[in-house]
CSV table of C-alpha atoms in Angstrom, one decimal:
chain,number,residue,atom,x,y,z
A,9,UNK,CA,11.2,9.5,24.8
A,10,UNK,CA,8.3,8.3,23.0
A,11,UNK,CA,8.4,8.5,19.0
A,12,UNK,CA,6.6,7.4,16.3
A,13,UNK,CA,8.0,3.9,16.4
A,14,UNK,CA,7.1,3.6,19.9
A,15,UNK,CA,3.6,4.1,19.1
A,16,UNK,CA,3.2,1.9,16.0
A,17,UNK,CA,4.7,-0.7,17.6
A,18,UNK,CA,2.3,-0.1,20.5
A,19,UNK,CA,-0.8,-0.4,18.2
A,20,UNK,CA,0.2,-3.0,16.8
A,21,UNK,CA,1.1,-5.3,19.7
A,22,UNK,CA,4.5,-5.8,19.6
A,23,UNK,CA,6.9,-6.1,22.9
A,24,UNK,CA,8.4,-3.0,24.2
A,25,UNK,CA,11.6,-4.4,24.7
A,26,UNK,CA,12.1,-5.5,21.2
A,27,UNK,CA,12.6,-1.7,20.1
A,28,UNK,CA,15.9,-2.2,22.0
A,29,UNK,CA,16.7,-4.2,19.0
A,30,UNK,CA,16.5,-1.5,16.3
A,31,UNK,CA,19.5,0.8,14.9
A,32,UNK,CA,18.6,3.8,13.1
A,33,UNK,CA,21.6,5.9,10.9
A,34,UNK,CA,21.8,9.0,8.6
A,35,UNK,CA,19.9,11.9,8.5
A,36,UNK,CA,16.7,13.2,9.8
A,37,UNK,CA,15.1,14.3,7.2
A,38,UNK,CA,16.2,13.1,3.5
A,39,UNK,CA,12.9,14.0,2.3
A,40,UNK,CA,11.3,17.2,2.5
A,41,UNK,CA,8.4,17.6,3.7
A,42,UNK,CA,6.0,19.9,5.9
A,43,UNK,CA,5.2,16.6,7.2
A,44,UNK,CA,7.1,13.8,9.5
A,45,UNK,CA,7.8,11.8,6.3
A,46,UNK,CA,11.4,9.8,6.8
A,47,UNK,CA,9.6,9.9,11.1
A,48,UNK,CA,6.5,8.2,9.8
A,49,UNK,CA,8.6,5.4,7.0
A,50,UNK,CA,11.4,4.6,9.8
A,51,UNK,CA,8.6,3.9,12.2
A,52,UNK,CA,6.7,1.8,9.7
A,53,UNK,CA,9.7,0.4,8.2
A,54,UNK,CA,11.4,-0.5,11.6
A,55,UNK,CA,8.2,-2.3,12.6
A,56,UNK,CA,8.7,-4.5,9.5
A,57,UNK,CA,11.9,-5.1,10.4
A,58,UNK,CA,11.3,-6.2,13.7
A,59,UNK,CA,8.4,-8.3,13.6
A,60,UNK,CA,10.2,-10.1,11.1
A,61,UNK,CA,13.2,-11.6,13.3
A,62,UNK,CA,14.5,-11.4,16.8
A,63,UNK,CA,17.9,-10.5,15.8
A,64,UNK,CA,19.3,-7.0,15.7
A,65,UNK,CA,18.3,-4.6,12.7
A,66,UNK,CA,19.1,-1.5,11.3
A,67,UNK,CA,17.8,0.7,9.2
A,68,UNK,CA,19.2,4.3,7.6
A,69,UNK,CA,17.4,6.9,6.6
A,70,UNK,CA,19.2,7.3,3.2
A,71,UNK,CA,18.4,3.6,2.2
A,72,UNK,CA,14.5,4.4,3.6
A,73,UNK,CA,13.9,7.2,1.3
A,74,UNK,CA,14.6,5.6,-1.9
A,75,UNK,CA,12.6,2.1,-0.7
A,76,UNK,CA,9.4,4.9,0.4
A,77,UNK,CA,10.0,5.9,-3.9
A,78,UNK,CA,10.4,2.3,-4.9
A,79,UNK,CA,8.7,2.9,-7.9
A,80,UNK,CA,11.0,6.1,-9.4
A,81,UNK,CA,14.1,3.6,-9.6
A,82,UNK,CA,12.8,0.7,-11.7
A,83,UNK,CA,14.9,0.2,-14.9
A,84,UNK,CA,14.7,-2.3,-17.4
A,85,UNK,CA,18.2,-3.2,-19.4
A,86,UNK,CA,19.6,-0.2,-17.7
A,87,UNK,CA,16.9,2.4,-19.4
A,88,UNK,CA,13.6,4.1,-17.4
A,89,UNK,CA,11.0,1.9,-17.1
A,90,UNK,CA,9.1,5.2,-17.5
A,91,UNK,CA,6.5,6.5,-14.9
A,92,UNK,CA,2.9,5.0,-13.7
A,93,UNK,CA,1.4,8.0,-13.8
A,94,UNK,CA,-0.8,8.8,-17.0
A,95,UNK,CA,-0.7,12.4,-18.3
A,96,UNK,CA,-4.7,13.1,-16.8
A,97,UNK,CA,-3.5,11.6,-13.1
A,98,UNK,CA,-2.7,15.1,-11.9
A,99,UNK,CA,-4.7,18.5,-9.8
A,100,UNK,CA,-7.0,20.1,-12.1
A,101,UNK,CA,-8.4,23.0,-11.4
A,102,UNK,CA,-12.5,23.0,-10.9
A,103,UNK,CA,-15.4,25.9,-10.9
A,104,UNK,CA,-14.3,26.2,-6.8
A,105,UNK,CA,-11.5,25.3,-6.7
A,106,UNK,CA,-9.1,22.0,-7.5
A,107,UNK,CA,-9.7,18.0,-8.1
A,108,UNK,CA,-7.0,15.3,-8.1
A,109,UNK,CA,-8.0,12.6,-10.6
A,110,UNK,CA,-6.6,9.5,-11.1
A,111,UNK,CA,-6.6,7.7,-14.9
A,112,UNK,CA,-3.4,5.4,-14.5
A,113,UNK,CA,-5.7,2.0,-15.1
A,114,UNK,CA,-7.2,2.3,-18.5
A,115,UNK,CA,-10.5,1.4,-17.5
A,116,UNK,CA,-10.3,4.5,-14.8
A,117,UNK,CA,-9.0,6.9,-17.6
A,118,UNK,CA,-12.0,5.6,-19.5
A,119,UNK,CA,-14.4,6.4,-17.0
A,120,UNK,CA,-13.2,9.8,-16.8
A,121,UNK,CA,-13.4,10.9,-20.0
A,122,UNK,CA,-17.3,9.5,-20.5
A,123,UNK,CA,-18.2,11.6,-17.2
A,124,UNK,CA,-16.3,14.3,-18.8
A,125,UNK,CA,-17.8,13.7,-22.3
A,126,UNK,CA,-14.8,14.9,-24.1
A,127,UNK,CA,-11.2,13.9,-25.0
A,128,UNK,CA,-7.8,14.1,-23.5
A,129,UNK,CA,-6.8,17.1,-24.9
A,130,UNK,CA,-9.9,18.9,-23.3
A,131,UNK,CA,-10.3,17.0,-20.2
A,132,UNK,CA,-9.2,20.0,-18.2
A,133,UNK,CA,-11.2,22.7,-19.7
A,134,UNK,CA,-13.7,20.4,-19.3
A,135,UNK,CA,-12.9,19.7,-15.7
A,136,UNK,CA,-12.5,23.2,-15.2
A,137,UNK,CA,-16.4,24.1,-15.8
A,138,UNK,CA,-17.6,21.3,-13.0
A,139,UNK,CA,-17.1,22.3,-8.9
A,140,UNK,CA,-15.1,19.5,-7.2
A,141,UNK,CA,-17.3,17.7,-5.2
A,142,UNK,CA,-19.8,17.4,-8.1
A,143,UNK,CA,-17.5,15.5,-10.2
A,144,UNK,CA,-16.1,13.7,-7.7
A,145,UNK,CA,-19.3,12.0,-7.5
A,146,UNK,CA,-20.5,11.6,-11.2
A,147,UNK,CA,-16.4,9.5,-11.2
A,148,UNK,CA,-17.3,7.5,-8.2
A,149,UNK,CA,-20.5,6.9,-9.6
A,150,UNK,CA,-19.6,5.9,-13.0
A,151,UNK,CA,-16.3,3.6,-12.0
A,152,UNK,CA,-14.1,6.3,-12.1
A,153,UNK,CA,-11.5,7.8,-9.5
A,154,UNK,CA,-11.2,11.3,-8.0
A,155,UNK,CA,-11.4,13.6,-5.1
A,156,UNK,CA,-11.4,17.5,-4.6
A,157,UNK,CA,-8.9,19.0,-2.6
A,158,UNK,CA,-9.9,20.0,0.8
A,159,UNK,CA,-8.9,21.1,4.1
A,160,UNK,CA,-8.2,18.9,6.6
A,161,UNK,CA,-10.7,20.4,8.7
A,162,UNK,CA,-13.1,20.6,6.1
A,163,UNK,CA,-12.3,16.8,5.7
A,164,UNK,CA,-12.9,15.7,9.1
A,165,UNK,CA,-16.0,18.0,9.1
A,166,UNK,CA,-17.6,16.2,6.1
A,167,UNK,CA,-16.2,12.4,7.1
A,168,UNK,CA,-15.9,12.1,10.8
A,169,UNK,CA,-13.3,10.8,13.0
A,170,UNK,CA,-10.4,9.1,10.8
A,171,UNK,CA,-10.0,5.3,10.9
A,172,UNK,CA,-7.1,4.3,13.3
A,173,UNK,CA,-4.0,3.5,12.4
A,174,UNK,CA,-4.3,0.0,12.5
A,175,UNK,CA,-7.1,-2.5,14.1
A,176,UNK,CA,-6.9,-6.2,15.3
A,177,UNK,CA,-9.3,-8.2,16.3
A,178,UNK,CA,-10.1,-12.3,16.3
A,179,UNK,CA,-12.9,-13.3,14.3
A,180,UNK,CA,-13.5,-16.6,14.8
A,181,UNK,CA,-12.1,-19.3,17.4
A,182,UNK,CA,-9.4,-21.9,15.4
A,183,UNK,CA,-6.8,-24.2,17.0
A,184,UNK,CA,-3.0,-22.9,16.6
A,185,UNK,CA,-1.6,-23.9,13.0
A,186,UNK,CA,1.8,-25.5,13.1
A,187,UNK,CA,4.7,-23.5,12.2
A,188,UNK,CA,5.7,-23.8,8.9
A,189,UNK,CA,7.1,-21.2,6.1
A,190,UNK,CA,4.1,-19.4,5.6
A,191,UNK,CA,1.5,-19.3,2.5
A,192,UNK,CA,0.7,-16.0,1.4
A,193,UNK,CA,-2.3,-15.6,-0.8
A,194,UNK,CA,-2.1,-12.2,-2.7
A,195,UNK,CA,-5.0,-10.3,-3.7
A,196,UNK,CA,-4.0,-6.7,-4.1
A,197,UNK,CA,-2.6,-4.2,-6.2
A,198,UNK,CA,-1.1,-0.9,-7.1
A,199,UNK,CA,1.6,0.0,-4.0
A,200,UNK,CA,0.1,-0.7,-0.8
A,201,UNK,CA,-1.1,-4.1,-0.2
A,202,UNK,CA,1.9,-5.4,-3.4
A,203,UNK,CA,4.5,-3.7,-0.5
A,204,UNK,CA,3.3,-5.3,2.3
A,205,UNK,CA,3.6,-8.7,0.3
A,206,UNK,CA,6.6,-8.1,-1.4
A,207,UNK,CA,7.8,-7.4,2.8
A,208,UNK,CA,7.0,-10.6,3.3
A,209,UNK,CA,7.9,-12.3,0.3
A,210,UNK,CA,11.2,-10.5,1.4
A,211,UNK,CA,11.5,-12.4,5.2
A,212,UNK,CA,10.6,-15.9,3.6
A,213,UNK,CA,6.6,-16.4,2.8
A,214,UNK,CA,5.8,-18.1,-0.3
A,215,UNK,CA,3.5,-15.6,-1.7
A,216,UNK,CA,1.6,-16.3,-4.7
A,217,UNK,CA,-0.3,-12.9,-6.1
A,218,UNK,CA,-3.6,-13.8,-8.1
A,219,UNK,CA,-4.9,-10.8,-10.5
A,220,UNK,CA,-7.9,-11.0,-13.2
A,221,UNK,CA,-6.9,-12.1,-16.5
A,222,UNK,CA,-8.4,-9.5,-18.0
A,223,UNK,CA,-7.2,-6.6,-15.8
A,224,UNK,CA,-3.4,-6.5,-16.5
A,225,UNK,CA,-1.2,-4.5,-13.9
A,226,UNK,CA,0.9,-1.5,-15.1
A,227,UNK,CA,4.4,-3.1,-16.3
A,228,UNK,CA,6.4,-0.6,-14.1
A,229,UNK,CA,4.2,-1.6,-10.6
A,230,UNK,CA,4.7,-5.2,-11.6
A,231,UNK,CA,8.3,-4.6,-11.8
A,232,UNK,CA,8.6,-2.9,-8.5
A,233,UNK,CA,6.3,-4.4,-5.9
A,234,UNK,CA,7.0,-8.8,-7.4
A,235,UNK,CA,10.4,-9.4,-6.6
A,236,UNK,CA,10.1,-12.9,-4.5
A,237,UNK,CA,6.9,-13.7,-5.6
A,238,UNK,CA,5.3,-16.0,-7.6
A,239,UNK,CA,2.4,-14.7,-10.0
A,240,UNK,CA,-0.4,-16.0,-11.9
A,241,UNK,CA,-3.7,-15.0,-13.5
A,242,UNK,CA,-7.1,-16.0,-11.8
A,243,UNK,CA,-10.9,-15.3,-12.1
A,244,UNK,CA,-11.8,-15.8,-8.8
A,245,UNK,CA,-15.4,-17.3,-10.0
A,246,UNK,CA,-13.3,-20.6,-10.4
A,247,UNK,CA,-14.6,-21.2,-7.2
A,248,UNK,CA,-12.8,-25.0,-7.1
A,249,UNK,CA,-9.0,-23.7,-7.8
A,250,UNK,CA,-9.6,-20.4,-5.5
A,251,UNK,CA,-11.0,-22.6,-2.2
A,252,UNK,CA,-8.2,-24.8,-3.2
A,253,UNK,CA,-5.8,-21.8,-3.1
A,254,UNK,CA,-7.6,-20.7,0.5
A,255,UNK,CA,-7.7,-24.3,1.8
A,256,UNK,CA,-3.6,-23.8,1.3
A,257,UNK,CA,-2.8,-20.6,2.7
A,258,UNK,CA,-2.6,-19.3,6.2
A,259,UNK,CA,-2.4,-15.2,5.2
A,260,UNK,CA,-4.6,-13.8,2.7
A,261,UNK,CA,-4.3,-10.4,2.1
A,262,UNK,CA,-6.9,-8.0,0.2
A,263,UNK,CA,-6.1,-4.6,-1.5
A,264,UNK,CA,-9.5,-3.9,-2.6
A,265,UNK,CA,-12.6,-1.4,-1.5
A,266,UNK,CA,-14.5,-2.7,1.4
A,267,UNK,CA,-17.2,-5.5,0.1
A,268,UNK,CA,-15.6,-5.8,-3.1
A,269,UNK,CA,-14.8,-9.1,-2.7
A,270,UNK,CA,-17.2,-10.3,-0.3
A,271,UNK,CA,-19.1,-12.1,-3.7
A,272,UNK,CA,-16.4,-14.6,-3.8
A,273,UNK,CA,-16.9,-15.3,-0.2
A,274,UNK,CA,-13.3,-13.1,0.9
A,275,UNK,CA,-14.8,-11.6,3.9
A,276,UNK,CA,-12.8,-12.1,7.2
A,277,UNK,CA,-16.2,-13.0,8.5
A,278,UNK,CA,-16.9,-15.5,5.7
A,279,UNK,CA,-13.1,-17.0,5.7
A,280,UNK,CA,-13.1,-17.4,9.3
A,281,UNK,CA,-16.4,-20.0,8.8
A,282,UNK,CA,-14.4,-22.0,5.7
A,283,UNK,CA,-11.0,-21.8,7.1
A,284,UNK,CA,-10.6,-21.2,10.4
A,285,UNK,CA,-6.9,-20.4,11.8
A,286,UNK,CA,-6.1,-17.8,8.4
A,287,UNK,CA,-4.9,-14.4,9.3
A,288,UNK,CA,-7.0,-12.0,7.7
A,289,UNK,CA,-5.1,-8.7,6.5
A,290,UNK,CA,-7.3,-6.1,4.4
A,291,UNK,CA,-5.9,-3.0,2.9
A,292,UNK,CA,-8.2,0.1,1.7
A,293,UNK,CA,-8.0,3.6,0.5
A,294,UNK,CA,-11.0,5.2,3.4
A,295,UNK,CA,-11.7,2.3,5.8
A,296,UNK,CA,-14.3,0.5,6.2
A,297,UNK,CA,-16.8,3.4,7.7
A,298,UNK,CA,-18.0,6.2,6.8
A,299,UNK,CA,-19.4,7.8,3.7
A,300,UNK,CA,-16.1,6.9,1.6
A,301,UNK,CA,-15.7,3.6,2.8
A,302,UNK,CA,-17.1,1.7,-0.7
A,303,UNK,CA,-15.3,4.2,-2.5
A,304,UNK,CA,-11.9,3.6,-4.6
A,305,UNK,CA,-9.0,5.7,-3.4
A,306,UNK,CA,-5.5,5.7,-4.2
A,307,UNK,CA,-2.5,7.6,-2.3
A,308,UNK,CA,-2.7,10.9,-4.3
A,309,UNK,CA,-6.4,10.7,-3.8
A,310,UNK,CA,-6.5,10.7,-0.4
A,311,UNK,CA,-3.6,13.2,0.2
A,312,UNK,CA,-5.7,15.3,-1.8
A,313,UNK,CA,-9.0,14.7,0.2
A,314,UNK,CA,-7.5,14.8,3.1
A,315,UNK,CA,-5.9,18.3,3.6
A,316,UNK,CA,-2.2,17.0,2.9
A,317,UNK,CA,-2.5,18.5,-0.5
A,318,UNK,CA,-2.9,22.4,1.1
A,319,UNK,CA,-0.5,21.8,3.3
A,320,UNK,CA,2.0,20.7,1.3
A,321,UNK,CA,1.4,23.3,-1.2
A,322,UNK,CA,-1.5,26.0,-0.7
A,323,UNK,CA,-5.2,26.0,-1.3
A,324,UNK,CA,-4.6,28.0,-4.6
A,325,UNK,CA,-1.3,25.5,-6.0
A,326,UNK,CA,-2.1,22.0,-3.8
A,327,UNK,CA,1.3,20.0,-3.8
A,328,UNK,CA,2.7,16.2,-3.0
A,329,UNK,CA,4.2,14.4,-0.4
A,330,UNK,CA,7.5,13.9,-1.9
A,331,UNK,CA,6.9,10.0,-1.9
A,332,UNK,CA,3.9,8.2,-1.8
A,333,UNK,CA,4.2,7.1,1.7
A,334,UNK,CA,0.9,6.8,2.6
A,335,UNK,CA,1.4,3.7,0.4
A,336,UNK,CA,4.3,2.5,1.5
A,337,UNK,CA,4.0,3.1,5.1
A,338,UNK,CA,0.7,1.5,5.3
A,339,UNK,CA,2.0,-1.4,3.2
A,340,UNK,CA,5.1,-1.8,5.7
A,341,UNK,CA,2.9,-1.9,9.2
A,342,UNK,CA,0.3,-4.2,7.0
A,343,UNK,CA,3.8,-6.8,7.0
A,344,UNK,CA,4.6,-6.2,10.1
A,345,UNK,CA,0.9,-6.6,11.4
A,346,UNK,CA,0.7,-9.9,9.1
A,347,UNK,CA,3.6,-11.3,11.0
A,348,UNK,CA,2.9,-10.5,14.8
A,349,UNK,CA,-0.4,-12.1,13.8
A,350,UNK,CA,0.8,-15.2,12.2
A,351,UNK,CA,2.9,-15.6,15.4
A,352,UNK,CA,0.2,-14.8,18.0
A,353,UNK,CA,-2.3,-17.3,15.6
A,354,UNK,CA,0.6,-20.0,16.1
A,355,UNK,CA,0.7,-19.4,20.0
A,356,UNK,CA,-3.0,-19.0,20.6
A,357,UNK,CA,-5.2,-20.2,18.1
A,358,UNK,CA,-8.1,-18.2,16.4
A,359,UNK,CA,-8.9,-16.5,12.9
A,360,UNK,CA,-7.4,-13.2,13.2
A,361,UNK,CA,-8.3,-9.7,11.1
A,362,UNK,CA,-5.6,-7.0,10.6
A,363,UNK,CA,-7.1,-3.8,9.0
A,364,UNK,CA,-5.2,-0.9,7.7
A,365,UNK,CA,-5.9,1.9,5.0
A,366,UNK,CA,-4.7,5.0,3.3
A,367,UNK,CA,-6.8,7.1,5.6
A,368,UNK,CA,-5.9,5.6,8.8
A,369,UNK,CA,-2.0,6.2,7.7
A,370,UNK,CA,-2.6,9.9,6.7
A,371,UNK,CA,-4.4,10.9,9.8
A,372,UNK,CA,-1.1,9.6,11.9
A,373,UNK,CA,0.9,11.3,9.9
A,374,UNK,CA,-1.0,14.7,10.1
A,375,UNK,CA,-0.5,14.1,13.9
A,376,UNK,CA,3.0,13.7,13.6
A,377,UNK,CA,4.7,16.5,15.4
A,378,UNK,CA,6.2,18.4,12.9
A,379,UNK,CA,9.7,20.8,12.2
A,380,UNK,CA,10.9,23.4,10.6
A,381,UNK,CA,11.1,22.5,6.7
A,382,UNK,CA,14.8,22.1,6.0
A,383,UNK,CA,16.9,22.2,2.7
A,384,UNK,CA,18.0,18.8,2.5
A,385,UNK,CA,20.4,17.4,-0.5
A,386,UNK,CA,19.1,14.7,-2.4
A,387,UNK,CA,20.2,11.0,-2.1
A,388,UNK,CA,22.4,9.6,-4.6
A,389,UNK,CA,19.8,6.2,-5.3
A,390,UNK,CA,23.4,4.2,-6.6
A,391,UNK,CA,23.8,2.9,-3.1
A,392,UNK,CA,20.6,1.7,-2.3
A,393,UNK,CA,19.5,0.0,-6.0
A,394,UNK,CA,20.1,-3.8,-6.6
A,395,UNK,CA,19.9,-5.8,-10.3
A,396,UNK,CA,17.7,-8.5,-10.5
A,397,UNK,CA,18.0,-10.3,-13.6
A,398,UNK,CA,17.1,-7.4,-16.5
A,399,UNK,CA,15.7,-5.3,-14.0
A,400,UNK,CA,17.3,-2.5,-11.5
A,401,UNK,CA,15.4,-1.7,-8.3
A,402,UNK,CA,15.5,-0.2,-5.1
A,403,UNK,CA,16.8,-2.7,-2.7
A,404,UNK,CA,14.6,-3.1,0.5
A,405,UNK,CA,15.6,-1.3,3.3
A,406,UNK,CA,17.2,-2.6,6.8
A,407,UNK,CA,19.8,-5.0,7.2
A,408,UNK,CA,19.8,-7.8,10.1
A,409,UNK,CA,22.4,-9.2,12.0
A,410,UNK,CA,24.3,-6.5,9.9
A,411,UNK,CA,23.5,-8.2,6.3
A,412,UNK,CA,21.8,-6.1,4.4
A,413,UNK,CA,18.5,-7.6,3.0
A,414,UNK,CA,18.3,-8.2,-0.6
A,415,UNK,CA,16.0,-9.7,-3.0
A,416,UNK,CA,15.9,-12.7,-4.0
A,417,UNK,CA,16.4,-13.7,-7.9
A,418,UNK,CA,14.9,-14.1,-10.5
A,419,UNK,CA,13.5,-11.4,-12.0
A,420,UNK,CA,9.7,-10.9,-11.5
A,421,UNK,CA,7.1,-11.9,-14.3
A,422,UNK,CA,3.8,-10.7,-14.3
A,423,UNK,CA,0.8,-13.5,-14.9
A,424,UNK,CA,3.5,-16.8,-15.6
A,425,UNK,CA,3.2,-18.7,-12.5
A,426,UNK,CA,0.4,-21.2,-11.9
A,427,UNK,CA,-2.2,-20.7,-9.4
A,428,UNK,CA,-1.4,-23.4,-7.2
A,429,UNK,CA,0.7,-24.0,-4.5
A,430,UNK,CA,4.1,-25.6,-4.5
C-alpha cells in the first residue's frame, strides 16, 4: 500500500527499505479535519524521524497532534504565554466576498492600517468597503500581508500549476565535507523554517539563528520554535562576521520571500561560488514562480488563497485547518530534506539546494485522499508537554530506539548568544 509517507519519502530521496524502520500508534485522526491532516504530519514527521537515524522510530498520533500545535502549549512559570495572533490577523469580510489578513509583526499591522487609512477599531468596516483582491494588492504593495479567500479552482486558475512538494537539485560541484556535528546557520522565522531548525537542533546540529536587531521575534514563537539553539542578533550588512558565520557552516537555511536575501549574497547560486560544499535549504510562502512568488505569505494566508479556507468552512463562513500544519509539515520534510542532503553532500560531493514552501505543502495536502469527517475527542496535551527551565512546551514527537526524544536544556533566550561559532 502506498501512503503519504511512501511518497514523501520518495520525493525526497530516501531508501525504500528504511520505511520498514518506522512504528506508527494511536488514532487516525486526532485532528479534525476535511483534510488528511494527522496523514499529512505522520508522513512529514516520520520522514524527520527517519532521516535522522538508522535506528528504529516511532511516532503516535496523539504525541503528533500536539507537536503540529506547538505553539498553543507554550507556558511561562506555569501561566499562558498568550497567543501570536494579533486581534486584526483574522477573515474579514470584503465588498465580494472575504480577506484573511495578517498584522501579528507590528510593522505588518502598521502597514495595514495606512492602506486602510483608519484605526483598529474600524479596520473592518473599512475592510468591508474594498473587494478582496484589490486590497490584497494595495497590502502587498505597501509591506503589508493579506490574501482573499478563494477557490481552489479559482486559485489554480489565476496561479498555475502548484510548486512541488519538495525540489533538489546540485548547484555547484564541491568535494565531500568531512563528517562532523553539523553547523546550522539560521535565517528564518515565524513557524516553518524555526521547525525545521529546531528538528535539527533536536538530532544534534549546532544551530545558531541570526535575526535583525531591530526586528524582534514575537516572545511566544521564540519560546516555541529555540529550544537547542543558540541565538543572537545580526545585521547581515556586517558583511566580515556574516562570511565568517558562512565560511563555518555547512547548512544554511532561509525562511524568507524568494530574492529577499539575494543583497547579502544568500542565493544558493551565489553561496555555491563562496562556499562550495554548503547545503542550501530555502523555505517560502508561494515558491519561487509564479505571480506570488516575491510575495510574503504566511500559513493562514495561503490556506486562505488557496481554497483550504472554503473547504474547511464554506465560501460564505471560510474556516481553519485545525493546526497550522502547512507550517509544520513543511518545516518537518525541510529537516528531513536538510539531513538526506548533508549525508548525500558527505558521500558525493557538490553544493546542494533543497526548496520547499507553504504552497507546495498545501497542494499535497489538497491531494490527499480524503474520509469521512469524524467526531474525534480531544487530546489531553499533559502527556506530550515537557519543562524546560521556566518554560512548558510541547515535547517533539517520535521516540528512537524506544526513548522518547526530548529537548535539550536550558531554556531558550531570544537575541543572547553571540554570532559566532563555538
Amino acid at each position: 500500500m502506498t501512503t503519504p509517507l511512501h511518497r514523501v519519502w520518495a520525493a525526497l530521496g530516501g531508501a525504500r527499505e528504511d520505511l520498514d524502520r518506522l512504528t506508527v500508534t494511536g488514532p487516525p485522526a486526532p485532528l479534525r479535519s476535511t483534510f488528511a491532516v494527522t496523514a499529512a504530519g505522520t508522513a512529514a514527521v516520520g520522514a524527520s524521524l527517519l532521516a535522522a537515524t538508522d535506528r528504529p522510530v516511532a511516532l503516535d498520533t496523539r504525541a503528533l497532534a500536539i507537536a503540529l500545535r506547538s505553539e498553543r502549549y507554550v507556558l511561562r512559570g506555569g501561566r499562558s504565554a498568550g497567543s501570536v495572533f494579533d486581534p486584526l490577523s483574522a477573515f474579514h469580510r470584503t465588498a465580494d466576498g472575504w480577506l484573511r489578513l495578517h498584522a501579528n509583526y507590528p510593522w505588518h499591522r502598521a502597514a495595514a492600517l495606512r492602506v486602510l487609512g483608519t484605526t483598529e477599531e474600524r479596520a473592518p468596516a473599512a475592510i468591508a468597503e474594498r473587494a478582496g483582491v484589490e486590497l490584497e494588492t494595495a497590502l502587498h504593495a505597501a509591506g503589508g500581508v493579506g490574501a482573499a479567500v478563494r477557490t481552489a479552482q479559482r486559485w489554480r486558475a489565476e496561479t498555475g500549476a502548484p510548486p512541488p512538494l519538495v525540489k533538489r537539485h546540485v548547484v555547484g560541484d564541491a568535494a565531500p565535507r568531512p563528517a562532523r556535528r553539523p553547523r546550522v546557520l539560521d535565517l528564518t522565522r515565524v513557524i516553518a523554517g524555526p521547525v525545521a531548525t529546531r528538528t535539527l537542533a533536536l538530532h544534534g546540529a549546532d544551530v545558531l539563528r541570526l535575526d535583525h536587531p531591530d526586528r524582534p521575534e514575537i516572545p511566544l514563537q521564540a519560546a516555541d520554535t529555540l529550544p537547542g539553539k543558540r541565538s543572537a542578533l545580526l545585521d547581515l550588512h556586517d558583511a566580515a562576521r556574516r562570511e565568517e558565520l558562512l565560511a563555518g557552516a555547512d547548512v544554511v537555511v532561509t525562511g524568507y520571500r524568494p530574492g529577499a536575501l539575494d543583497a547579502f549574497g544568500l542565493s544558493p547560486q551565489a553561496l555555491a561560488q563562496r562556499h562550495p560544499g554548503l547545503v542550501v535549504v530555502t523555505l517560502s510562502a508561494w515558491g519561487e514562480q509564479g505571480p506570488w512568488g516575491g510575495r510574503r505569505g504566511f500559513d493562514s494566508l495561503v490556506q486562505a488563497a488557496c481554497g483550504i479556507a472554503v473547504e474547511e468552512g464554506s465560501a460564505e463562513a471560510p474556516g481553519a485547518l485545525p493546526a497550522q500544519v502547512l507550517d509544520h509539515a513543511t518545516g518537518y520534510l525541510g529537516a528531513a530534506a536538510t539531513l538526506l542532503a548533508l549525508a548525500a553532500q558527505r558521500r558525493e560531493g557538490g553544493t546542494r539546494h533543497v526548496r520547499l514552501s507553504l504552497a507546495g505543502t498545501a497542494a499535497w495536502l489538497q491531494d490527499l485522499p480524503r474520509s469521512a469527517v469524524a467526531d474525534v475527542a480531544d487530546v489531553d496535551p499533559a502527556p506530550h508537554l515537557q519543562d524546560v527551565g521556566d518554560l512548558t512546551l510541547a515535547a517533539p514527537p517520535g521516540s528512537v530506539d524506544g526513548e522518547p526524544l526530548r529537548w535539550s536544556g536550558p531554556a531558550p533566550s531570544f537575541g543572547t548568544a553571540e554570532p559566532r561559532w563555538r
